[in-house]
Coordinates of C-alpha atoms and ligand atoms in Angstrom, one line a residue:
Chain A
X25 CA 104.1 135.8 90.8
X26 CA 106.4 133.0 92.7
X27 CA 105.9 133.5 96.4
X28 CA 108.2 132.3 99.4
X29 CA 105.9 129.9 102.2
X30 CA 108.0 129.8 105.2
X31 CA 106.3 126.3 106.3
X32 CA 107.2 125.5 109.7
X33 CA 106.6 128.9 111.6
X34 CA 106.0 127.2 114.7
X35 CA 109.1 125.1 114.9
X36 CA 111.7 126.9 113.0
X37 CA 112.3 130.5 114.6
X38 CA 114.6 132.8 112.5
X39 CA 115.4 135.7 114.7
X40 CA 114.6 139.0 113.1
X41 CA 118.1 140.4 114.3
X42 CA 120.2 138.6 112.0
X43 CA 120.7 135.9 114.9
X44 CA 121.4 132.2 113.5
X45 CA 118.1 129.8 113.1
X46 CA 117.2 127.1 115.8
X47 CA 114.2 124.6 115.8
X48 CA 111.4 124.2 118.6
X49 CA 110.2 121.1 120.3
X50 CA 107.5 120.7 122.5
X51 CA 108.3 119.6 126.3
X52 CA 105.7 117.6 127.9
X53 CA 104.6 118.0 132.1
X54 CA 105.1 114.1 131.7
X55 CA 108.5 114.4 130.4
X56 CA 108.7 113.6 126.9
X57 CA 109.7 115.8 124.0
X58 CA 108.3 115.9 121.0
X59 CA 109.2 117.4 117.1
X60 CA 107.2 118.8 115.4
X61 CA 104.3 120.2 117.9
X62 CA 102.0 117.8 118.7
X63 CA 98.4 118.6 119.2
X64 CA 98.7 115.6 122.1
X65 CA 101.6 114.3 123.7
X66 CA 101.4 110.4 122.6
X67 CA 102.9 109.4 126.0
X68 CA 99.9 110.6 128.6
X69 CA 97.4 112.3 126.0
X70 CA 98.0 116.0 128.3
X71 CA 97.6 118.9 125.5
X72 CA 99.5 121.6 127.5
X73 CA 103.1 120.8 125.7
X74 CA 105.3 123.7 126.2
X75 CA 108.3 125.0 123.6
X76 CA 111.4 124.0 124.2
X77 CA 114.3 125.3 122.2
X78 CA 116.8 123.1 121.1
X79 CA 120.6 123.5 120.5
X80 CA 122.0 124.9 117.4
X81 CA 124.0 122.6 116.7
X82 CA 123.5 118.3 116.6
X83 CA 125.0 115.2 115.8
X84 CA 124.2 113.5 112.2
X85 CA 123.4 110.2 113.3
X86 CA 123.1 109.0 109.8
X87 CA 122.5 110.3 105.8
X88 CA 122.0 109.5 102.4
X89 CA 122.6 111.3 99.1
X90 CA 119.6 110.2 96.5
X91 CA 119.7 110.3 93.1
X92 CA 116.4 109.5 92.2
X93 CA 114.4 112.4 95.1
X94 CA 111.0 113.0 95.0
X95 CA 109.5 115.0 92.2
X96 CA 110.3 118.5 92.2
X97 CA 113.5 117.7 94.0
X98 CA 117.3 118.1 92.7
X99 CA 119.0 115.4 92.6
X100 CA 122.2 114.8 94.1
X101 CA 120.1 115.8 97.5
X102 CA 121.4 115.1 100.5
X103 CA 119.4 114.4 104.0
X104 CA 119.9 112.6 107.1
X105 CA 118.7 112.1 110.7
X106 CA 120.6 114.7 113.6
X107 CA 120.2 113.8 117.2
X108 CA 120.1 116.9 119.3
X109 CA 121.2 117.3 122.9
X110 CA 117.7 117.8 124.2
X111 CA 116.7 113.7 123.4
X112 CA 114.9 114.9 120.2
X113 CA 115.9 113.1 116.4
X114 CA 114.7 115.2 113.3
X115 CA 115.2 114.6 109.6
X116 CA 115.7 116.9 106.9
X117 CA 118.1 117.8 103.6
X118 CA 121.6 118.8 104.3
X119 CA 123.0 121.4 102.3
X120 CA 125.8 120.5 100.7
X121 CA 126.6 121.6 97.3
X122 CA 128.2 119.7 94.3
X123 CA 128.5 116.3 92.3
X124 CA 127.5 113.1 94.4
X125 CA 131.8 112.3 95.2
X126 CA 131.8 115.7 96.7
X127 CA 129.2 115.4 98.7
X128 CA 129.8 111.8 100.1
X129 CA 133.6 113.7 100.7
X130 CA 131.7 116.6 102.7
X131 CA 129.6 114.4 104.8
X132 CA 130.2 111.7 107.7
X133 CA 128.5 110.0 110.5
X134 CA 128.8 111.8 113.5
X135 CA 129.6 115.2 112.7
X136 CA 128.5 118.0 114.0
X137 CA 125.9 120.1 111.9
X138 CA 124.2 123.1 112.4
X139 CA 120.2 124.2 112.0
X140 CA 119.7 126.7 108.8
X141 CA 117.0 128.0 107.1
X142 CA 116.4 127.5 103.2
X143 CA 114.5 126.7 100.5
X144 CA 113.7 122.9 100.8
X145 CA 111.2 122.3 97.1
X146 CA 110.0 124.4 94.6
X147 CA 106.8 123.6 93.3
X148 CA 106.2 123.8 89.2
X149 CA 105.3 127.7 89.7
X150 CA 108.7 128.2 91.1
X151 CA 106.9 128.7 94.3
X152 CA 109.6 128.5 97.2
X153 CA 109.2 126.6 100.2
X154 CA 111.6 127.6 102.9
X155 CA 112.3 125.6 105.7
X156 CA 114.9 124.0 108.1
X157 CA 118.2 122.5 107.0
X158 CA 120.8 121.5 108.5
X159 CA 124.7 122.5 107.6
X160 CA 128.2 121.1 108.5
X161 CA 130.1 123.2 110.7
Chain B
X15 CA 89.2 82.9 122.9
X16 CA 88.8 79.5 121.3
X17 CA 89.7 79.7 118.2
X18 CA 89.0 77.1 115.2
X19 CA 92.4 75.9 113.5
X20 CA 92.5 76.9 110.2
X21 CA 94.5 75.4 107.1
X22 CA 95.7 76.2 103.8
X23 CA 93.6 74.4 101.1
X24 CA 94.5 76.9 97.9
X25 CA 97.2 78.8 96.8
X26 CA 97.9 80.1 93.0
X27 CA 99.7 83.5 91.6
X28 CA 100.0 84.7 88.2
X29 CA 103.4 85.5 86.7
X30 CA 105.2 88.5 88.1
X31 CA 105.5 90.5 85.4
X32 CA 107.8 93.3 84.6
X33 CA 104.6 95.4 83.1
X34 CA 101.6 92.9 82.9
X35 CA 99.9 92.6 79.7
X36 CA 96.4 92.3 81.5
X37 CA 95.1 95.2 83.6
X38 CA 94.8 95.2 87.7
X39 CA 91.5 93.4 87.6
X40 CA 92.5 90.8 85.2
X41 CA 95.4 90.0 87.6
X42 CA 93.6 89.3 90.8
X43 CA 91.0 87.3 89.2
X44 CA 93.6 84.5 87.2
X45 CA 95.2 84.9 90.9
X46 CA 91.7 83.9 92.5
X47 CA 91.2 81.2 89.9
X48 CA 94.3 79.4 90.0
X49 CA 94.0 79.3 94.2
X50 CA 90.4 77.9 93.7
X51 CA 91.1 75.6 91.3
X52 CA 94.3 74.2 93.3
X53 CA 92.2 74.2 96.6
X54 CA 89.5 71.7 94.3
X55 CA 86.7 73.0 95.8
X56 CA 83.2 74.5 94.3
X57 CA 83.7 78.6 94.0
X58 CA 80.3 78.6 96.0
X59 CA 81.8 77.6 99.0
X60 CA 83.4 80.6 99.6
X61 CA 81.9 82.4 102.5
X62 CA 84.2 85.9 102.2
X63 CA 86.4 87.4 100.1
X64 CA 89.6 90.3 101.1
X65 CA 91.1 91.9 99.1
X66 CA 94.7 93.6 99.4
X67 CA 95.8 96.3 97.2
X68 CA 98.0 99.8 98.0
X69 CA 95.7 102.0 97.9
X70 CA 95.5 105.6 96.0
X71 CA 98.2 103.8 93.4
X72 CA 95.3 102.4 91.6
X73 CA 92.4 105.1 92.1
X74 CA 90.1 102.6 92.3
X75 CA 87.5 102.1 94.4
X76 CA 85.9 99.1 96.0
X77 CA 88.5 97.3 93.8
X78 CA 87.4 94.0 95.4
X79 CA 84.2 93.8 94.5
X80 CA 85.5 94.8 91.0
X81 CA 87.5 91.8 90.7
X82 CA 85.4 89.2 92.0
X83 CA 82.0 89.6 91.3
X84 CA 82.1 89.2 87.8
X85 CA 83.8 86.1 89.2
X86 CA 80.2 85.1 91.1
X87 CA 81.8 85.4 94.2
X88 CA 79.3 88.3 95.5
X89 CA 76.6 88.2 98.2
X90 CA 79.3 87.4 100.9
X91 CA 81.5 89.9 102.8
X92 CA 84.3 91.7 100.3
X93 CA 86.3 93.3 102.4
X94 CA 89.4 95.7 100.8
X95 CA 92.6 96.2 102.9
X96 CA 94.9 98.3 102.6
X97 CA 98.4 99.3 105.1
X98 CA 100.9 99.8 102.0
X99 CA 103.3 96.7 101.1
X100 CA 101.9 94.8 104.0
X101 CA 97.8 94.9 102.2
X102 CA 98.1 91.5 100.8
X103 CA 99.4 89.5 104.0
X104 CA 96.9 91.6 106.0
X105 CA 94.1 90.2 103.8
X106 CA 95.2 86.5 104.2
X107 CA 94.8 87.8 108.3
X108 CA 91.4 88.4 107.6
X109 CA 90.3 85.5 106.0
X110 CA 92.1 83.5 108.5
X111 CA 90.0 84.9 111.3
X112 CA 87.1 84.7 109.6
X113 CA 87.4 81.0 109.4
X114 CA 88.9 81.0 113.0
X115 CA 85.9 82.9 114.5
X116 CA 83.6 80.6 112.7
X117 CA 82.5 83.5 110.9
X118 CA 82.6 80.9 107.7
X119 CA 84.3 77.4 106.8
X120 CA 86.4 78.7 103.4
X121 CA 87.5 82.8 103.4
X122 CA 89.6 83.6 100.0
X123 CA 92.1 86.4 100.4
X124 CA 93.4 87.8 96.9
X125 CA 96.9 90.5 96.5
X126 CA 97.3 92.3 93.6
X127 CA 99.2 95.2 92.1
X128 CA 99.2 96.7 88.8
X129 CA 102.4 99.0 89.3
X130 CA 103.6 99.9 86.1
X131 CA 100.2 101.5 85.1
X132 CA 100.8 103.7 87.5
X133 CA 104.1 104.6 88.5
X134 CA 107.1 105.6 86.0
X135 CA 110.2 103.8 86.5
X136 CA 113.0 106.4 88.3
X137 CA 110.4 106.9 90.8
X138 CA 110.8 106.6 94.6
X139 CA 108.2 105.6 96.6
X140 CA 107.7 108.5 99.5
X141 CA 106.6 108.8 102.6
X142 CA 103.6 111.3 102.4
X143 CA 104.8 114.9 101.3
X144 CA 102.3 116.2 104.5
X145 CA 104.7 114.6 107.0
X146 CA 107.6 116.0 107.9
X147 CA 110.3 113.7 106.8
X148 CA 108.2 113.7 103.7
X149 CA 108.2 117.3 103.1
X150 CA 112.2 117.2 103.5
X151 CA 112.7 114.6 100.3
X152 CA 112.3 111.6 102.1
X153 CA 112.0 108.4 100.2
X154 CA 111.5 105.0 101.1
X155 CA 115.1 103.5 99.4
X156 CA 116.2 106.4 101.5
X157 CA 115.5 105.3 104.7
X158 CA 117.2 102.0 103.9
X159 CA 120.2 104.1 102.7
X160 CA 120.0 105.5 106.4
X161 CA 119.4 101.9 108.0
X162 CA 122.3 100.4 105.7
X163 CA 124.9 103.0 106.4
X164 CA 124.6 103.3 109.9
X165 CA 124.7 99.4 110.3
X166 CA 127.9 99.1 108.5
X167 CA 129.6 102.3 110.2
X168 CA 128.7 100.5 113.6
X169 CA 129.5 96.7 112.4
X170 CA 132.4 97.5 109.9
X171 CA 130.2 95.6 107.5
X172 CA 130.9 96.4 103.5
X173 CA 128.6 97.4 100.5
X174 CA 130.6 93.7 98.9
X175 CA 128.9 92.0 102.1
X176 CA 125.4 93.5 101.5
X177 CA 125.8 92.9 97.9
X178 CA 125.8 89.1 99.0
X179 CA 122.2 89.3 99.7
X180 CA 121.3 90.2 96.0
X181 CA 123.8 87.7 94.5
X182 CA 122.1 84.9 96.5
X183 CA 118.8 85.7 96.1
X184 CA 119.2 86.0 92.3
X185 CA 120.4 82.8 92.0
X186 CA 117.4 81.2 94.1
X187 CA 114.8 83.4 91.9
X188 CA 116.7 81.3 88.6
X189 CA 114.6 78.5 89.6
X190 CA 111.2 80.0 90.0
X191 CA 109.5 80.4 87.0
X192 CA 107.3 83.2 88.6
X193 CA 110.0 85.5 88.6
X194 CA 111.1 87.6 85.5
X195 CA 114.2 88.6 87.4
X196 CA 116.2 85.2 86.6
X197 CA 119.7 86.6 85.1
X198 CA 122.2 85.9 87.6
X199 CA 124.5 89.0 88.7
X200 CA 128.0 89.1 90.9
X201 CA 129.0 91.2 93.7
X202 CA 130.9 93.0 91.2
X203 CA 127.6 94.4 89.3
X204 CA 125.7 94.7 92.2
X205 CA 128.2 97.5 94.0
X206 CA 128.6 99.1 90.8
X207 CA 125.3 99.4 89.0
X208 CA 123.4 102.5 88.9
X209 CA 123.4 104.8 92.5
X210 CA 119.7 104.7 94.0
X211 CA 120.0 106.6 97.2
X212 CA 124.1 106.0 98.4
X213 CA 125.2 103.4 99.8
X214 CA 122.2 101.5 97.6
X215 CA 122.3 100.3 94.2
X216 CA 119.5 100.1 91.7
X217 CA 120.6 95.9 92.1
X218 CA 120.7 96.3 95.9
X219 CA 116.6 97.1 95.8
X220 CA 113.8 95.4 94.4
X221 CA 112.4 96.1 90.9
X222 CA 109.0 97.0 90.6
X223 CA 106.5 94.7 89.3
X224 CA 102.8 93.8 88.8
X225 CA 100.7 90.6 89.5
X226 CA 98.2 89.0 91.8
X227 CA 98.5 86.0 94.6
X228 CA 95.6 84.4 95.9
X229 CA 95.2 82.0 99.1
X230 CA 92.3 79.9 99.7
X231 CA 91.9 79.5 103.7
X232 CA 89.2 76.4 105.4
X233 CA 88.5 74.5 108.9
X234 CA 90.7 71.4 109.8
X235 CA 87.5 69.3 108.6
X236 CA 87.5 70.9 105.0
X237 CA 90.8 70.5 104.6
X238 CA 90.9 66.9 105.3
X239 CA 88.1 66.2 102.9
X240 CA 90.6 67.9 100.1
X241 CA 93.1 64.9 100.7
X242 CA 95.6 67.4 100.1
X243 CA 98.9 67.2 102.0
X244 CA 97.9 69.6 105.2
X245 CA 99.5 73.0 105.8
X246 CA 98.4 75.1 108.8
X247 CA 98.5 78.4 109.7
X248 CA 100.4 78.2 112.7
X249 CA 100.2 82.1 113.2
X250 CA 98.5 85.1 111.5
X251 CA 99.3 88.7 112.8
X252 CA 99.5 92.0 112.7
X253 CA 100.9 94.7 114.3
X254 CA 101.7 98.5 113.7
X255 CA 104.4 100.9 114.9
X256 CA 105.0 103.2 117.5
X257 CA 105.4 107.1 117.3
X258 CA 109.0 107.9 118.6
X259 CA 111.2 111.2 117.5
X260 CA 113.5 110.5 120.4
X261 CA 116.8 108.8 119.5
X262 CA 116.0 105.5 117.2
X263 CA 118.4 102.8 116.7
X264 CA 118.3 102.5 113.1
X265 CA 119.8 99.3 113.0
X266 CA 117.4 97.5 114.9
X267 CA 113.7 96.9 113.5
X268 CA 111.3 97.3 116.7
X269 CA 108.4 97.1 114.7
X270 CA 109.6 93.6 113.7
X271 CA 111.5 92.3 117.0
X272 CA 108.0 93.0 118.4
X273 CA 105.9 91.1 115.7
X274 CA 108.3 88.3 115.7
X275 CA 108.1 87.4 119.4
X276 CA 104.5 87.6 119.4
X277 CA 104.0 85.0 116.2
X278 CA 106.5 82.6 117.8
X279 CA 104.3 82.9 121.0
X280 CA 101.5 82.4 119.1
X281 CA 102.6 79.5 117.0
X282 CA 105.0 77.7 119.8
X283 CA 107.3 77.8 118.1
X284 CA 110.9 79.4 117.7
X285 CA 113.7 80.6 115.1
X286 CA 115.1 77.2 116.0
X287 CA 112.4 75.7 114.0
X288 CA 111.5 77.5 111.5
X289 CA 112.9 75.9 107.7
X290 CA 112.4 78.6 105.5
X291 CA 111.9 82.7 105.6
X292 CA 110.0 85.1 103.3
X293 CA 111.0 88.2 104.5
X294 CA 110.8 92.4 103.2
X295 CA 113.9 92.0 101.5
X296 CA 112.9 95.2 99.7
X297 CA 116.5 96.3 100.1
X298 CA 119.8 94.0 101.0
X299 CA 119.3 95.2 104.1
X300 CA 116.3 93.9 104.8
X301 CA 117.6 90.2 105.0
X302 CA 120.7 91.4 107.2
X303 CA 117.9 93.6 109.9
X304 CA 115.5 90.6 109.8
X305 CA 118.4 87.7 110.4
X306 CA 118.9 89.6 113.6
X307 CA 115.4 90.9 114.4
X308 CA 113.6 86.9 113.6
X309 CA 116.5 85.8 116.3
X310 CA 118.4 83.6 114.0
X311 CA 121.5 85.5 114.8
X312 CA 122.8 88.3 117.5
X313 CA 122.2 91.8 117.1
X314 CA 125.4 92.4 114.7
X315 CA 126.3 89.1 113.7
X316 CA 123.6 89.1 110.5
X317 CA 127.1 89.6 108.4
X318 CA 128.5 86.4 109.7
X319 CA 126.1 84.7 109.4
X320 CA 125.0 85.2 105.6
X321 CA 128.7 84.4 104.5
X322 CA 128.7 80.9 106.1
X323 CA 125.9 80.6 103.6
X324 CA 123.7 80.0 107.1
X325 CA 120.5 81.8 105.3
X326 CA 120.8 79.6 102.2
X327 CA 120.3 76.0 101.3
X328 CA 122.4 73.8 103.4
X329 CA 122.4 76.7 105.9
X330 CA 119.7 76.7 109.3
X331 CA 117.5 78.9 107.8
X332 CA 116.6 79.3 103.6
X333 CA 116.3 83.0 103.9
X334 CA 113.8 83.6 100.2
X335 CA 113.8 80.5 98.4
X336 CA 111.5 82.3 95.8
X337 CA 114.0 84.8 95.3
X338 CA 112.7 87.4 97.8
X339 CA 111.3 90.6 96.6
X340 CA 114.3 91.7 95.4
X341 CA 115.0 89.2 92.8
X342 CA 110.9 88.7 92.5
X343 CA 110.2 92.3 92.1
X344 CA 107.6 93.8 94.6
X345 CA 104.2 94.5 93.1
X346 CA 103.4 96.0 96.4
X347 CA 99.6 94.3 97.5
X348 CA 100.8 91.4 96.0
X349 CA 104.4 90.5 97.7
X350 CA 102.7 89.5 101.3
X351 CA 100.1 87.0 99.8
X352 CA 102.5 85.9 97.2
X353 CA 105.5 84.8 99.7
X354 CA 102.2 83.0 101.4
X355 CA 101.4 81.1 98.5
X356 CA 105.2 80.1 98.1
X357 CA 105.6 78.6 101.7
X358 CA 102.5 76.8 101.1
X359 CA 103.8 75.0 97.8
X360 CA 107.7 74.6 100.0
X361 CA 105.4 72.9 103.0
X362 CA 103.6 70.7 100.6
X363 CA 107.2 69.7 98.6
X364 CA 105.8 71.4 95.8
X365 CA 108.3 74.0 95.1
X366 CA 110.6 72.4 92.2
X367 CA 113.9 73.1 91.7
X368 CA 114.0 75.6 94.2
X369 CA 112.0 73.0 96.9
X370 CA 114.0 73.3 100.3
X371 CA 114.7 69.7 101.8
X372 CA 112.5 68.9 104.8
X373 CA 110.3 72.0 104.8
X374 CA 108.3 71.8 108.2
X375 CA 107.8 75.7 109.5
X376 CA 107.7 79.2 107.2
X377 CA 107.9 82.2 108.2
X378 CA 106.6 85.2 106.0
X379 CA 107.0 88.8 106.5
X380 CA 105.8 92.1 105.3
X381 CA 106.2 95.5 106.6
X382 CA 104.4 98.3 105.3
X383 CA 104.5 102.4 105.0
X384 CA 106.8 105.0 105.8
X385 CA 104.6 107.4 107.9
X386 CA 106.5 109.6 110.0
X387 CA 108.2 108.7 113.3
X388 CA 107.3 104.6 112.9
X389 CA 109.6 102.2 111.8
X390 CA 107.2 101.3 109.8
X391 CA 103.4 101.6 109.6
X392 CA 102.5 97.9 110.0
X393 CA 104.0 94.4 109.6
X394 CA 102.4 91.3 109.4
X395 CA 103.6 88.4 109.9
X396 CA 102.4 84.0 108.8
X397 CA 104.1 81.0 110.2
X398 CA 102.6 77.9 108.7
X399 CA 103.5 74.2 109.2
X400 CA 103.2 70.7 107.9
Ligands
ZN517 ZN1 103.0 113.7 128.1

């Protein structure tokens, strides 16, 4: 029986009310933020790192579409790095759907994209593993 | 600390093959025999042996002591290394201090990768899939994707200026006889072959390959008695990155802007004398970040600065006289020891048809590991002299 592992619990919330995903960091009392949680804050080695939502919605600082992705992965896949308001960059796949040409038309430096939640891999059981991605508004 | 000076007397490689027709072991130990039998001296002299190989591709363990005992080189320290692409510099570090800290008179350091036993081609190497980036898809040829698109979106450079870095080091690999990557190629093919990770091309990133390099490492005093032409190891070192998910600048390399300025400190010396450069040209890229991060040229001016032919024969700086790992091939715990063993033949004036003129300082240059949040897990870096 294929199951669905939501992976990142503690830094993805998706609202039970139908409300839009948003990712988590972890403030510091020294002043840094950190993705994903931390068990230490590398900066001053306190372990009392508090969440800190983040914004919605970022700015993809850069991308790439591979056509040769891990294995398990679907190639074209798209994923790039989006700096978020609060001082925090995080990686993942952008979903975009299509041939490579209509991707590289969908995407650009410096958009604006939005966090979502979806299936990231599948493993060879057809096991799903959801997670964060991000979406162009 | 007052350390010893410590010299180059032996350096030998094996072919880099597309798929070697002798397995891992076999590689490192032709690799160890050809730097012995080029440094002249008896095999019993050696007082360590390290060993660099990526480790987990293989699956072996204590893969040093595998190669080299059968050699008769046991009873002495056999230490394995491993930090991804950078292992086989890292090993040439160790021997290098073990010499300098009068641990012993003659260390041996050995690279070697067997990489088409164990990887398919149209693989990607990955960051771990436990990290985060990993767990997303992340692949190494994708992060220089990243690194290469943001760097021409900010310095209106083009995929035909990157391709450059290919097309010339192609044409220096046609006169090294190591390389099985000698067929020259044009900007044309380069932009156009087969998409990797977009904007990279299959011929915009290095082939993989398999064989072994081997370095043979002594006191001043040794050397001398060799009679060999001297090459010194002006600076060994190491360093590794640091954690950082705020904003990163991804066309600058901190992890190599820091090792740079420390090995010119250590060596006293500067970009401005420095003849020739092995860098981790793993992707075009590579050679345009590095320009800029070794201080040959400004922040954005790498561009520039490869069209005037600058990092080519005739230019200040012969930027991968071998034919860098792209037009070498990257057997991954090889490259670092193997772009060692190439300065040492360029100092000596051994280098052939691909010798450059007046060779007096190289610089080598391996980075090593995607691990999530570094630039990259370590880089390690060699000037030697004449
Ligand atoms: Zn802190």
């Amino acid at each position: 029986m294929a199951e669905q592992v939501v992976f990142h619990p503690d830094i993805l919330c998706i609202p039970e009310g139908g409300e839009k995903p948003y990712l988590i960091a972890y403030k510091c009392s020294c002043g840094s933020a950190w993705f994903p949680k931390l068990p230490f804050c590398p900066n001053c080695w306190s372990d009392k790192l508090e969440p800190m939502p983040l914004s919605r919605t970022g700015k993809l600082y850069t991308y790439t579409i591979v056509a040769i992705p891990q294995p398990g992965l679907q190639a074209p896949l798209a994923y790039g790095f989006v700096n978020f308001p609060e001082g925090v960059s995080v990686c993942a796949q952008i979903d975009v759907q299509g041939d490579l040409e209509t991707i590289q038309k969908a995407l650009h430096i410096d958009m604006d994209v939005e966090v979502a939640a979806g299936v990231i891999r599948k493993d060879k059981d057809g096991n799903e593993t959801i997670s964060y991605r991000f979406k162009p508004i | 600390m007052n350390d010893r000076e410590v010299y180059i007397i032996g350096a030998g490689m094996t072919q880099l093959y597309r798929k070697a027709p002798m397995p891992l072991d076999e590689l490192g130990r032709q690799a160890i025999f050809a730097a012995v039998k080029d440094a002249g001296i008896n095999f019993k002299e050696i007082g360590s042996v390290t060993v660099g190989n990526m480790g987990g591709l293989s699956g072996a363990i204590c893969i040093g002591q595998r190669i080299a005992c059968s050699l008769g080189l046991g009873g002495v320290p056999m230490i394995n290394v491993e930090s991804a692409c950078s292992s086989g510099a890292m090993a040439v570090n160790k021997a290098v201090e073990h010499v300098a800290s009068g641990k012993c008179d003659v260390a041996l350091a050995v690279g070697v990768e067997h990489l088409s036993s164990v990887r398919g081609s149209g693989t990607a190497f990955a960051p771990d899939s436990r990290d985060p980036e990993g767990l997303q898809g992340a692949t190494m040829p994708g992060i220089y994707a990243m690194r290469t698109r943001r760097y021409m979106h900010e310095f209106g450079a083009t995929l035909e200026d990157m391709a450059l870095v290919a097309v010339k080091n192609r044409r220096h690999a046609m006169n090294n006889p190591y390389s099985s990557f000698r067929t020259p190629i044009t900007v044309e093919e380069v932009v156009n072959a087969r998409m990797v990770a977009d904007p990279l091309t299959l011929l915009m990133s290095c082939p993989n390959a398999d064989g072994g390099a081997s370095v043979v490492v002594a006191t001043k005093e040794v050397a001398q008695r060799l009679g060999k032409k001297l090459v010194k190891v002006a600076a060994s070192h190491i360093t590794s990155g640091i954690f950082k998910n705020s904003f990163r600048d991804f066309t600058e390399m901190e992890i190599t802007i820091r090792g740079a300025k420390e090995s010119y400190e250590e060596a006293g010396l500067g970009p401005d004398d420095i003849s020739m450069v092995e860098c981790h040209d793993a992707f075009v890229i590579g050679e345009v970040l590095y320009l800029e991060a070794m201080g040959f040229c400004k922040h954005g001016e790498a561009i520039p600065f490869l069209k005037s032919g600058q990092s080519d024969y005739g230019g200040k700086v012969v930027f991968s006289p071998r034919g860098g790992l792209l037009s070498c091939g990257h057997p991954t715990g090889c490259s670092g020891c193997a772009q060692i063993v190439e300065a040492t033949w360029q100092l000596r004036g051994e280098a052939g048809d691909r010798q450059v003129p007046g060779c007096k300082a190289a610089l080598t240059h391996v980075t090593g590991g995607g691990v999530y949040g570094l630039d990259n897990a370590a880089c390690t870096i060699h000037i030697l002299t004449n």
